[in-house]
Amino acid sequence: MIKIKKLLDKSSGSAISEFLIFTLPFFTAFLIMITMIQQKAMAISESNNLARQAVRAFVTSPNEELALVRANQVIEIYRSTLSTSQLNSNKIELAISCTKYPCFSPGNMVIATISTASNQIASATEYVDLWR
């Protein structure tokens, strides 16, 4: 018991400094990991939303000639909100597919697929209304 007491009395280090030395590297790595996960989740959310908006613009178009123009306009409006560095690093491609042709037949399923340079692929499905 006396030996333990002598060892405790000789301890001149601070518990706070030891805590910081050991935990700060782990905390920094944890923050970096959480930030990367959050950025990936935001990219997925934006891609899904963009695909949904593009297919909605396509399906609600008054005629088939304007449909693809309207869907591409949604993509261009989104691109206009990006910074120049994001524009250069993030190519966005839109692909529209239909289960039956012509695409504007009543009840037809239309799928818009968005693919980005970061290998992010999102798709959304919408149906042409039955009263066309």
PDB file of C-alpha atoms in Angstrom:
ATOM      1  CA  MET A   1       0.000   0.000   0.000  1.00  0.00           C
ATOM      2  CA  ILE A   2       2.863   2.329   0.800  1.00  0.00           C
ATOM      3  CA  LYS A   3       4.451   1.637  -2.593  1.00  0.00           C
ATOM      4  CA  ILE A   4       1.243   2.546  -4.407  1.00  0.00           C
ATOM      5  CA  LYS A   5       0.963   5.761  -2.422  1.00  0.00           C
ATOM      6  CA  LYS A   6       4.562   6.668  -3.328  1.00  0.00           C
ATOM      7  CA  LEU A   7       3.843   6.007  -7.013  1.00  0.00           C
ATOM      8  CA  LEU A   8       0.765   8.213  -6.894  1.00  0.00           C
ATOM      9  CA  ASP A   9       2.662  11.010  -5.177  1.00  0.00           C
ATOM     10  CA  LYS A  10       5.413  10.896  -7.844  1.00  0.00           C
ATOM     11  CA  SER A  11       2.906  11.289 -10.677  1.00  0.00           C
ATOM     12  CA  SER A  12       3.503  14.808 -11.963  1.00  0.00           C
ATOM     13  CA  GLY A  13       1.528  14.497 -15.234  1.00  0.00           C
ATOM     14  CA  SER A  14      -1.792  16.104 -15.765  1.00  0.00           C
ATOM     15  CA  ALA A  15      -4.791  13.924 -16.532  1.00  0.00           C
ATOM     16  CA  ILE A  16      -6.163  16.552 -18.897  1.00  0.00           C
ATOM     17  CA  SER A  17      -3.015  16.690 -21.007  1.00  0.00           C
ATOM     18  CA  GLU A  18      -2.831  12.900 -21.159  1.00  0.00           C
ATOM     19  CA  PHE A  19      -6.485  12.760 -22.162  1.00  0.00           C
ATOM     20  CA  LEU A  20      -5.933  15.297 -24.940  1.00  0.00           C
ATOM     21  CA  ILE A  21      -2.802  13.600 -26.232  1.00  0.00           C
ATOM     22  CA  PHE A  22      -4.530  10.249 -26.527  1.00  0.00           C
ATOM     23  CA  THR A  23      -8.013  11.295 -27.658  1.00  0.00           C
ATOM     24  CA  LEU A  24      -7.365  14.233 -30.001  1.00  0.00           C
ATOM     25  CA  PRO A  25      -6.074  12.103 -32.919  1.00  0.00           C
ATOM     26  CA  PHE A  26      -9.062   9.761 -32.640  1.00  0.00           C
ATOM     27  CA  PHE A  27     -11.507  12.647 -32.376  1.00  0.00           C
ATOM     28  CA  THR A  28      -9.993  14.318 -35.456  1.00  0.00           C
ATOM     29  CA  ALA A  29     -10.268  11.109 -37.480  1.00  0.00           C
ATOM     30  CA  PHE A  30     -13.854  10.689 -36.287  1.00  0.00           C
ATOM     31  CA  LEU A  31     -14.765  14.230 -37.392  1.00  0.00           C
ATOM     32  CA  ILE A  32     -13.222  13.677 -40.827  1.00  0.00           C
ATOM     33  CA  MET A  33     -15.151  10.424 -41.235  1.00  0.00           C
ATOM     34  CA  ILE A  34     -18.457  12.020 -40.164  1.00  0.00           C
ATOM     35  CA  THR A  35     -17.896  14.923 -42.587  1.00  0.00           C
ATOM     36  CA  MET A  36     -17.248  12.547 -45.484  1.00  0.00           C
ATOM     37  CA  ILE A  37     -20.373  10.521 -44.685  1.00  0.00           C
ATOM     38  CA  GLN A  38     -22.450  13.705 -44.524  1.00  0.00           C
ATOM     39  CA  GLN A  39     -21.117  14.910 -47.897  1.00  0.00           C
ATOM     40  CA  LYS A  40     -21.907  11.555 -49.515  1.00  0.00           C
ATOM     41  CA  ALA A  41     -25.423  11.584 -48.040  1.00  0.00           C
ATOM     42  CA  MET A  42     -26.004  15.102 -49.385  1.00  0.00           C
ATOM     43  CA  ALA A  43     -24.801  14.040 -52.858  1.00  0.00           C
ATOM     44  CA  ILE A  44     -27.172  11.057 -52.839  1.00  0.00           C
ATOM     45  CA  SER A  45     -30.065  13.245 -51.733  1.00  0.00           C
ATOM     46  CA  GLU A  46     -29.352  15.853 -54.420  1.00  0.00           C
ATOM     47  CA  SER A  47     -29.088  13.191 -57.141  1.00  0.00           C
ATOM     48  CA  ASN A  48     -32.377  11.579 -56.138  1.00  0.00           C
ATOM     49  CA  ASN A  49     -34.117  14.948 -56.008  1.00  0.00           C
ATOM     50  CA  LEU A  50     -32.700  15.967 -59.395  1.00  0.00           C
ATOM     51  CA  ALA A  51     -33.865  12.706 -61.009  1.00  0.00           C
ATOM     52  CA  ARG A  52     -37.326  13.149 -59.506  1.00  0.00           C
ATOM     53  CA  GLN A  53     -37.601  16.725 -60.768  1.00  0.00           C
ATOM     54  CA  ALA A  54     -36.336  15.822 -64.251  1.00  0.00           C
ATOM     55  CA  VAL A  55     -38.804  12.963 -64.724  1.00  0.00           C
ATOM     56  CA  ARG A  56     -41.611  15.143 -63.397  1.00  0.00           C
ATOM     57  CA  ALA A  57     -40.745  17.894 -65.901  1.00  0.00           C
ATOM     58  CA  PHE A  58     -40.671  15.282 -68.669  1.00  0.00           C
ATOM     59  CA  VAL A  59     -44.024  13.705 -67.816  1.00  0.00           C
ATOM     60  CA  THR A  60     -45.890  16.983 -67.279  1.00  0.00           C
ATOM     61  CA  SER A  61     -44.734  18.427 -70.586  1.00  0.00           C
ATOM     62  CA  PRO A  62     -47.571  19.508 -72.902  1.00  0.00           C
ATOM     63  CA  ASN A  63     -46.160  17.478 -75.810  1.00  0.00           C
ATOM     64  CA  GLU A  64     -43.412  14.992 -76.600  1.00  0.00           C
ATOM     65  CA  GLU A  65     -41.257  17.502 -78.500  1.00  0.00           C
ATOM     66  CA  LEU A  66     -40.834  19.710 -75.431  1.00  0.00           C
ATOM     67  CA  ALA A  67     -40.467  16.883 -72.909  1.00  0.00           C
ATOM     68  CA  LEU A  68     -36.737  16.244 -73.263  1.00  0.00           C
ATOM     69  CA  VAL A  69     -36.044  19.974 -73.499  1.00  0.00           C
ATOM     70  CA  ARG A  70     -37.841  20.544 -70.201  1.00  0.00           C
ATOM     71  CA  ALA A  71     -36.017  17.674 -68.469  1.00  0.00           C
ATOM     72  CA  ASN A  72     -32.663  19.006 -69.671  1.00  0.00           C
ATOM     73  CA  GLN A  73     -33.651  22.489 -68.531  1.00  0.00           C
ATOM     74  CA  VAL A  74     -34.029  21.147 -64.978  1.00  0.00           C
ATOM     75  CA  ILE A  75     -30.454  19.831 -65.193  1.00  0.00           C
ATOM     76  CA  GLU A  76     -29.183  23.162 -66.554  1.00  0.00           C
ATOM     77  CA  ILE A  77     -30.896  25.115 -63.775  1.00  0.00           C
ATOM     78  CA  TYR A  78     -29.246  22.831 -61.219  1.00  0.00           C
ATOM     79  CA  ARG A  79     -25.852  23.300 -62.933  1.00  0.00           C
ATOM     80  CA  SER A  80     -26.267  27.071 -62.759  1.00  0.00           C
ATOM     81  CA  THR A  81     -26.361  26.866 -58.959  1.00  0.00           C
ATOM     82  CA  LEU A  82     -23.025  25.018 -58.746  1.00  0.00           C
ATOM     83  CA  SER A  83     -19.679  26.725 -58.284  1.00  0.00           C
ATOM     84  CA  THR A  84     -17.093  26.569 -61.074  1.00  0.00           C
ATOM     85  CA  SER A  85     -15.004  23.978 -59.255  1.00  0.00           C
ATOM     86  CA  GLN A  86     -18.080  21.786 -58.760  1.00  0.00           C
ATOM     87  CA  LEU A  87     -19.025  22.227 -62.421  1.00  0.00           C
ATOM     88  CA  ASN A  88     -15.615  21.033 -63.582  1.00  0.00           C
ATOM     89  CA  SER A  89     -15.504  18.037 -61.256  1.00  0.00           C
ATOM     90  CA  ASN A  90     -19.127  16.937 -61.485  1.00  0.00           C
ATOM     91  CA  LYS A  91     -20.459  15.997 -64.922  1.00  0.00           C
ATOM     92  CA  ILE A  92     -24.181  15.249 -64.857  1.00  0.00           C
ATOM     93  CA  GLU A  93     -25.836  13.034 -67.456  1.00  0.00           C
ATOM     94  CA  LEU A  94     -29.562  12.445 -67.871  1.00  0.00           C
ATOM     95  CA  ALA A  95     -31.062   9.356 -69.502  1.00  0.00           C
ATOM     96  CA  ILE A  96     -34.801   9.006 -70.057  1.00  0.00           C
ATOM     97  CA  SER A  97     -36.317   5.604 -70.787  1.00  0.00           C
ATOM     98  CA  CYS A  98     -39.900   4.522 -71.335  1.00  0.00           C
ATOM     99  CA  THR A  99     -41.516   1.104 -71.052  1.00  0.00           C
ATOM    100  CA  LYS A 100     -43.544   1.648 -74.243  1.00  0.00           C
ATOM    101  CA  TYR A 101     -43.080   3.921 -77.219  1.00  0.00           C
ATOM    102  CA  PRO A 102     -44.269   6.551 -77.825  1.00  0.00           C
ATOM    103  CA  CYS A 103     -43.394   7.763 -74.356  1.00  0.00           C
ATOM    104  CA  PHE A 104     -46.536   9.834 -73.998  1.00  0.00           C
ATOM    105  CA  SER A 105     -48.990   6.955 -74.245  1.00  0.00           C
ATOM    106  CA  PRO A 106     -51.426   7.000 -71.291  1.00  0.00           C
ATOM    107  CA  GLY A 107     -50.231   5.076 -68.233  1.00  0.00           C
ATOM    108  CA  ASN A 108     -46.710   4.632 -69.604  1.00  0.00           C
ATOM    109  CA  MET A 109     -43.897   4.385 -67.061  1.00  0.00           C
ATOM    110  CA  VAL A 110     -41.018   6.844 -67.598  1.00  0.00           C
ATOM    111  CA  ILE A 111     -37.681   6.440 -65.810  1.00  0.00           C
ATOM    112  CA  ALA A 112     -35.122   9.235 -65.484  1.00  0.00           C
ATOM    113  CA  THR A 113     -31.598   8.183 -64.555  1.00  0.00           C
ATOM    114  CA  ILE A 114     -29.032  10.726 -63.373  1.00  0.00           C
ATOM    115  CA  SER A 115     -25.374   9.738 -63.364  1.00  0.00           C
ATOM    116  CA  THR A 116     -22.542  11.912 -62.125  1.00  0.00           C
ATOM    117  CA  ALA A 117     -18.779  11.783 -62.474  1.00  0.00           C
ATOM    118  CA  SER A 118     -18.463  10.548 -58.900  1.00  0.00           C
ATOM    119  CA  ASN A 119     -20.189   7.266 -59.883  1.00  0.00           C
ATOM    120  CA  GLN A 120     -23.402   8.407 -58.249  1.00  0.00           C
ATOM    121  CA  ILE A 121     -26.463   6.998 -60.022  1.00  0.00           C
ATOM    122  CA  ALA A 122     -30.022   7.944 -59.101  1.00  0.00           C
ATOM    123  CA  SER A 123     -33.260   7.181 -60.856  1.00  0.00           C
ATOM    124  CA  ALA A 124     -36.870   8.171 -60.456  1.00  0.00           C
ATOM    125  CA  THR A 125     -40.035   6.739 -61.966  1.00  0.00           C
ATOM    126  CA  GLU A 126     -43.180   8.565 -62.976  1.00  0.00           C
ATOM    127  CA  TYR A 127     -46.266   7.593 -64.953  1.00  0.00           C
ATOM    128  CA  VAL A 128     -47.830   9.494 -67.818  1.00  0.00           C
ATOM    129  CA  ASP A 129     -51.336  10.471 -66.775  1.00  0.00           C
ATOM    130  CA  LEU A 130     -54.198   8.410 -68.143  1.00  0.00           C
ATOM    131  CA  TRP A 131     -56.054  11.410 -69.618  1.00  0.00           C
ATOM    132  CA  ARG A 132     -53.590  12.314 -72.368  1.00  0.00           C
TER     133      ARG A 132
END
